[in-house]
PDB file of C-alpha atoms in Angstrom:
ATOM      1  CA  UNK A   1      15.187  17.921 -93.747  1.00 50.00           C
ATOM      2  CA  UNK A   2      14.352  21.436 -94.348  1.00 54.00           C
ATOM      3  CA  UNK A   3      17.488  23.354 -95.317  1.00 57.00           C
ATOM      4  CA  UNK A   4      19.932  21.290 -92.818  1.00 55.00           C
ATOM      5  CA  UNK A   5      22.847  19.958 -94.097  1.00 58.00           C
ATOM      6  CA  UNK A   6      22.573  16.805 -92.574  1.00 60.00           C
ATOM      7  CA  UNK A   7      25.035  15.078 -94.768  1.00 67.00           C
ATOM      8  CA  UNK A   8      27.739  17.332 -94.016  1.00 66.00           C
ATOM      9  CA  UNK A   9      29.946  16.935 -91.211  1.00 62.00           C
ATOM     10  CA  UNK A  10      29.449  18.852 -88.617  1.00 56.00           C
ATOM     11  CA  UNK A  11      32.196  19.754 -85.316  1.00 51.00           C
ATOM     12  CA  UNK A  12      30.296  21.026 -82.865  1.00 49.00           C
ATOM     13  CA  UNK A  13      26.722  20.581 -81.211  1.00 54.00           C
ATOM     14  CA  UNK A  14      24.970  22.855 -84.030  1.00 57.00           C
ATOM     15  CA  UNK A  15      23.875  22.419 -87.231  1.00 55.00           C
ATOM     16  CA  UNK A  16      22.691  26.354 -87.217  1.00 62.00           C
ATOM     17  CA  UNK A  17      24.372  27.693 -90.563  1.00 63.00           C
ATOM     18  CA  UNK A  18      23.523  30.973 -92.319  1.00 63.00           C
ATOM     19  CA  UNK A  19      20.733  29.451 -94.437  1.00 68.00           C
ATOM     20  CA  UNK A  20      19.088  27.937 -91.016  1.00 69.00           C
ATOM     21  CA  UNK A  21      19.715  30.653 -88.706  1.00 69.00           C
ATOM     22  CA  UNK A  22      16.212  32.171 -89.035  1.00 77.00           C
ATOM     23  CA  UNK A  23      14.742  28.704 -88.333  1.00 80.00           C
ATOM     24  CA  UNK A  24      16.191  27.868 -85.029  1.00 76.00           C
ATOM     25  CA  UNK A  25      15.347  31.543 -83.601  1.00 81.00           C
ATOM     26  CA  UNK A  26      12.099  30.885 -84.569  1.00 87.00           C
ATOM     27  CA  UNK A  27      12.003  27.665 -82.866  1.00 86.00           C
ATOM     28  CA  UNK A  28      14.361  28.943 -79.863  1.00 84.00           C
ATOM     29  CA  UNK A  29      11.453  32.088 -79.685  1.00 89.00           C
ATOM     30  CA  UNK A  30       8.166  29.948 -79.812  1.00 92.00           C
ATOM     31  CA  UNK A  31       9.829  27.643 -76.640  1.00 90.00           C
ATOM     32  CA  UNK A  32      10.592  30.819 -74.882  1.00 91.00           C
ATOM     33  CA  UNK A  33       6.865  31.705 -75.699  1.00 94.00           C
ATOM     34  CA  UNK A  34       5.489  28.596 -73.942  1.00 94.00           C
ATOM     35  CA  UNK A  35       7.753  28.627 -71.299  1.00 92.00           C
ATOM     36  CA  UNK A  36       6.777  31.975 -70.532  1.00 94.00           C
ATOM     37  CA  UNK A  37       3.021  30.586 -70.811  1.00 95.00           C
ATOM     38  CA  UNK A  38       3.948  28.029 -68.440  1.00 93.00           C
ATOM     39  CA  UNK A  39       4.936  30.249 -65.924  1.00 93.00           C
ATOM     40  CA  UNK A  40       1.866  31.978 -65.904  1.00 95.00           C
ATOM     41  CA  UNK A  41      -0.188  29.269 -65.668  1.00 95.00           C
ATOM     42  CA  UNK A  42       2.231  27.761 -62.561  1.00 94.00           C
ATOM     43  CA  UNK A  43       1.643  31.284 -61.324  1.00 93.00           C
ATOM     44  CA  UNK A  44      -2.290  31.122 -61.566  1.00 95.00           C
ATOM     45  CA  UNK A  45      -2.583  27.637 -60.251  1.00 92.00           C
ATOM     46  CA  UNK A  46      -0.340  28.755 -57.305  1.00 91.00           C
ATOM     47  CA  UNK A  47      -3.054  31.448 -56.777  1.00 92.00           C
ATOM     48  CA  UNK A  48      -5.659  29.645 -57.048  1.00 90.00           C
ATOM     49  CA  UNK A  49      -4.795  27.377 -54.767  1.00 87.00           C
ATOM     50  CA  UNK A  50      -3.581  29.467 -52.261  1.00 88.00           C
ATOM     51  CA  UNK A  51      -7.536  31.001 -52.385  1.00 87.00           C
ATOM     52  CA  UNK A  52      -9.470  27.553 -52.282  1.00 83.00           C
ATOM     53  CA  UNK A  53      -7.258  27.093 -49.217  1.00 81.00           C
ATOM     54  CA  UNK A  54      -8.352  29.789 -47.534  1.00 81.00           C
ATOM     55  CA  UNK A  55     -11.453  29.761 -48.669  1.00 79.00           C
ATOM     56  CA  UNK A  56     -14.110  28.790 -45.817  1.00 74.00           C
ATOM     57  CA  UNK A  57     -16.044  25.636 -47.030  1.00 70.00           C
ATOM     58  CA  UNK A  58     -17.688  23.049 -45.721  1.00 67.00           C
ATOM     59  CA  UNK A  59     -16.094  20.490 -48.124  1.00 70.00           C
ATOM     60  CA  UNK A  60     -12.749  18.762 -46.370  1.00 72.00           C
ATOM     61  CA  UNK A  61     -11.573  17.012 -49.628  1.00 79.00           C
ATOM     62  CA  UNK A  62     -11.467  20.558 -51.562  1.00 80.00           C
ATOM     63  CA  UNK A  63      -9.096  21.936 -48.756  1.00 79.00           C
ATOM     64  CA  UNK A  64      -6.841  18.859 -48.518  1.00 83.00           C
ATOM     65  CA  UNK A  65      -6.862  18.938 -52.357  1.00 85.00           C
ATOM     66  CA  UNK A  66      -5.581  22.347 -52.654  1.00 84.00           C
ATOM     67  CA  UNK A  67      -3.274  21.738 -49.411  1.00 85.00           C
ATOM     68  CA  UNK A  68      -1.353  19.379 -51.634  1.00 88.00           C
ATOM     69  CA  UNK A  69      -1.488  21.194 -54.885  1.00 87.00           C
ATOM     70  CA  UNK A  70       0.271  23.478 -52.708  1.00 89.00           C
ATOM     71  CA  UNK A  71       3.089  21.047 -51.505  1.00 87.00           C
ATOM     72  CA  UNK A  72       3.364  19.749 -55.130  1.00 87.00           C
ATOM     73  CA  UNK A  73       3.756  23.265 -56.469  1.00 89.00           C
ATOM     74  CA  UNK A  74       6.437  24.146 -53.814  1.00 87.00           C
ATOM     75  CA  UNK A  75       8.411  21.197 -55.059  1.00 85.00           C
ATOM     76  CA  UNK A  76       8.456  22.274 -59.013  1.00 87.00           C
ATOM     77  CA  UNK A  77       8.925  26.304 -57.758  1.00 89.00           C
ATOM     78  CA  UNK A  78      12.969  26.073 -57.358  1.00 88.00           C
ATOM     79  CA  UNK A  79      12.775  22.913 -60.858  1.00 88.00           C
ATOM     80  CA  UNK A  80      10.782  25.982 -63.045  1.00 90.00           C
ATOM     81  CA  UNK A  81      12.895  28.666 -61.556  1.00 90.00           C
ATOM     82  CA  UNK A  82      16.033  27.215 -62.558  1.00 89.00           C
ATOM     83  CA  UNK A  83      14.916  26.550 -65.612  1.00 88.00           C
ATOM     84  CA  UNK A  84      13.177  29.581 -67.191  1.00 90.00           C
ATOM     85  CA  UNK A  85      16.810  31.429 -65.779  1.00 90.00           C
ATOM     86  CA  UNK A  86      18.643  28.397 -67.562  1.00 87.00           C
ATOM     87  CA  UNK A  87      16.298  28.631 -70.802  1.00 87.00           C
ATOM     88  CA  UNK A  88      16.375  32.894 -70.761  1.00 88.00           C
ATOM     89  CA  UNK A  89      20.359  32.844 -70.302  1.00 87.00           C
ATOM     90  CA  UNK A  90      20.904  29.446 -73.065  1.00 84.00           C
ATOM     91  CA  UNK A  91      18.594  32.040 -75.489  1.00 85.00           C
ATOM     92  CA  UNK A  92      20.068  35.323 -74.561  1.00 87.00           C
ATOM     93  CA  UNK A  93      23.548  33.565 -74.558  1.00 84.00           C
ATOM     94  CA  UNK A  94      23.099  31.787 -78.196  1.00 81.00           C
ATOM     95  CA  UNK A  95      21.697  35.433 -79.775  1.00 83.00           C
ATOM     96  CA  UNK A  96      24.699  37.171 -78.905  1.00 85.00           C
ATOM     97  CA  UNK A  97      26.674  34.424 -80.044  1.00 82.00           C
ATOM     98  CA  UNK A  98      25.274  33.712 -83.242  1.00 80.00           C
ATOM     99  CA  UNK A  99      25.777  37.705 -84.125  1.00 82.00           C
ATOM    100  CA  UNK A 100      29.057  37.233 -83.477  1.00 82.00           C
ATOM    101  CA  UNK A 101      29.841  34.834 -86.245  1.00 80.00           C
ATOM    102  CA  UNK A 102      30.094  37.158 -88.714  1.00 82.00           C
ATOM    103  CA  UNK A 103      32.857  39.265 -86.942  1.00 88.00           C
ATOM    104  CA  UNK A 104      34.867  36.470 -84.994  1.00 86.00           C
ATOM    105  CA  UNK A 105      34.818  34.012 -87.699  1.00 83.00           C
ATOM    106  CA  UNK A 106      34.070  30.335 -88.447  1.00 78.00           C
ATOM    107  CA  UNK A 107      36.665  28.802 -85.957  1.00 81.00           C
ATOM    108  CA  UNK A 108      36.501  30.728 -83.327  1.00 84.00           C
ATOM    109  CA  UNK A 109      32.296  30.873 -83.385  1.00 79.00           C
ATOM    110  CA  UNK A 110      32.664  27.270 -82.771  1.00 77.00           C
ATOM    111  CA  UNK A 111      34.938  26.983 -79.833  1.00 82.00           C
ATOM    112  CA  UNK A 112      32.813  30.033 -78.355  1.00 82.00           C
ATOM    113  CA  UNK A 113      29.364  28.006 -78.978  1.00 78.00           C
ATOM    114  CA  UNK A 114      30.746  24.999 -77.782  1.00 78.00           C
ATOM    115  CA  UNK A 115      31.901  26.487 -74.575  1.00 81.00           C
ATOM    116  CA  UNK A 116      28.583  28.078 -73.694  1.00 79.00           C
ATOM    117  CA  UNK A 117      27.035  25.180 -74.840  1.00 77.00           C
ATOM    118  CA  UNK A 118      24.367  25.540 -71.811  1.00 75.00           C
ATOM    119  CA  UNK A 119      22.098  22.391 -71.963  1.00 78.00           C
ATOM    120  CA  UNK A 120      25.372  19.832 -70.988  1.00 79.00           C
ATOM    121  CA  UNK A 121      25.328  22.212 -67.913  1.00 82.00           C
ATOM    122  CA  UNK A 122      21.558  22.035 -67.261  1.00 83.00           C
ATOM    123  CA  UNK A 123      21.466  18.350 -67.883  1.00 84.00           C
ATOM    124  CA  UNK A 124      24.315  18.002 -65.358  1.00 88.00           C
ATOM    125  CA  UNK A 125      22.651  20.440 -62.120  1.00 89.00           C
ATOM    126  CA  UNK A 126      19.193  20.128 -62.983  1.00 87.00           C
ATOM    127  CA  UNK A 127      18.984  16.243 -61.551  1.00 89.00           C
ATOM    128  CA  UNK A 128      21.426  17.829 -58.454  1.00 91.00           C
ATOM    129  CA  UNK A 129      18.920  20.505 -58.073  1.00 88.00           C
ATOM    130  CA  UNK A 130      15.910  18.176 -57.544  1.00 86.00           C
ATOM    131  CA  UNK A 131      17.776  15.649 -55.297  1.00 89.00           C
ATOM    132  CA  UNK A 132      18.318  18.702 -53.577  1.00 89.00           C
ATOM    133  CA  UNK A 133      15.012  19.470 -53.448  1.00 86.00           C
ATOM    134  CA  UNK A 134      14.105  15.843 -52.952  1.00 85.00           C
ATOM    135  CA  UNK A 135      16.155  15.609 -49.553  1.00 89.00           C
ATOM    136  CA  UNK A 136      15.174  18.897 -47.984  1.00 86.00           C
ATOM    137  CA  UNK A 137      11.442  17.690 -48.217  1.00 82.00           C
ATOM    138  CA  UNK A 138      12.104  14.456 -47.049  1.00 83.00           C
ATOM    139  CA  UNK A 139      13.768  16.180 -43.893  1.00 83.00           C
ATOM    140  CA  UNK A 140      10.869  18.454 -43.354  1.00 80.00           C
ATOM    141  CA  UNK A 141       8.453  15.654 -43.142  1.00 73.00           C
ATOM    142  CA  UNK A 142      10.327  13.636 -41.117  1.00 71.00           C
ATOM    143  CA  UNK A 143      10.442  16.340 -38.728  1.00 69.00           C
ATOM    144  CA  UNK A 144       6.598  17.024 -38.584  1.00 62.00           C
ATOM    145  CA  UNK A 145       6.025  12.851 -38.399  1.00 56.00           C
ATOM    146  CA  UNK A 146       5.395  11.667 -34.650  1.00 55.00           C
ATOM    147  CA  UNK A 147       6.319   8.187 -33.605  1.00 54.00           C
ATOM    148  CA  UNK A 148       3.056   7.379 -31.369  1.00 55.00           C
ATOM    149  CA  UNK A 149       3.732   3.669 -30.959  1.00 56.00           C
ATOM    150  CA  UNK A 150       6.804   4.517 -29.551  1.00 52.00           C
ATOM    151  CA  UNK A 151       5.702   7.039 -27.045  1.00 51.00           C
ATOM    152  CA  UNK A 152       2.737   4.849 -25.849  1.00 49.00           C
ATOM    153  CA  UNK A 153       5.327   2.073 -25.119  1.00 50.00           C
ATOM    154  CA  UNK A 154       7.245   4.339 -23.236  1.00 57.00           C
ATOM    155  CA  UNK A 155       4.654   5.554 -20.818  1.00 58.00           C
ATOM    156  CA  UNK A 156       3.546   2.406 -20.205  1.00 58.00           C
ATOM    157  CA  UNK A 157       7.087   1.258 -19.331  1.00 69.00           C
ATOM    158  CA  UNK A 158       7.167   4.463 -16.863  1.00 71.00           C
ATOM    159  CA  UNK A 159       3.361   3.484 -15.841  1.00 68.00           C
ATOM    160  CA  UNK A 160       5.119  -0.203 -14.517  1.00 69.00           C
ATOM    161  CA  UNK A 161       8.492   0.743 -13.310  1.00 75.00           C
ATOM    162  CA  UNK A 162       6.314   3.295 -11.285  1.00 72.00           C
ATOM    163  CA  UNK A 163       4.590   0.699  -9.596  1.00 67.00           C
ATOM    164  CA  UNK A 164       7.808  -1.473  -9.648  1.00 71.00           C
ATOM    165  CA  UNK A 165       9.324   0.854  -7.334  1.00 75.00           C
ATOM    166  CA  UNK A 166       6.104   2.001  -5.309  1.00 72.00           C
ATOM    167  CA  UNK A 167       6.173  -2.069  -3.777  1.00 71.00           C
ATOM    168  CA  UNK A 168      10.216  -2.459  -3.258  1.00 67.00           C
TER     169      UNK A 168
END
């Protein structure tokens, strides 16, 4: 393994020392780099979309298509939301942090990283935040869903009992 001690033991969830300090910005900084990418591509697909939808064609699939793109991307909004924040503050959070080794110490560095520790937090919301997410969509299309068989049986019910009383 390149420049981690992997055979030392190791307290708390890092193995960032001085030697690999440089390493794990880099990789921290290229993940911020794609998730930065990946917002801009959510971004142009959401555009996109929102164009071929009101774009006048004669072509029904393409509109349906892009209808649920749509839905689809309003279900991942709030997921890539929360986690570009999440990811930005984890990054921002682990910078400061890791310049403050020097000056705090060895102990108290650890006990500080541990307790901003942010990805036991995400792990621990981010499945809330999509049953969350989950529910509220299942509520909106049960709202918009009309029970037809049930209405027809009613009116004919109402069509008979009409009659019913018409020849008491």
């Amino acid at each position: 393994m390149h420049r981690f001690a992997v055979n030392k033991k190791i307290v708390y969830c890092s193995t960032v020392t001085t030697e690999t300090n440089t390493d794990v910005l880099i990789v921290h900084s290229v993940i911020f780099i794609i998730l930065v990418v990946a917002v801009f591509i959510y971004g142009l697909t959401l555009l996109m979309n929102k164009k071929s939808k009101k774009r006048l064609t004669q072509n029904v699939s393409e509109k349906y298509q892009a209808r649920e793109n749509l839905r689809a991307l309003e279900i991942l909004a709030p997921l890539l939301v929360f986690h570009f924040i999440g990811y930005l503050s984890y990054f921002a959070i682990s910078i400061v942090i890791q310049s403050l080794k020097p000056i705090v110490g060895e102990l108290p560095f650890r006990v500080i990283y541990s307790a901003t520790y942010f990805i036991s937090y995400y792990c621990v919301i981010s499945p809330l935040l999509l049953l969350h997410i989950m529910k509220k969509k299942k509520a909106e299309s049960e709202k918009t869903v009309f029970n037809c068989t049930g209405n027809a049986q009613q009116n004919k019910d109402a069509y008979f009992q009409s009659y019913n009383q018409m020849w008491r």
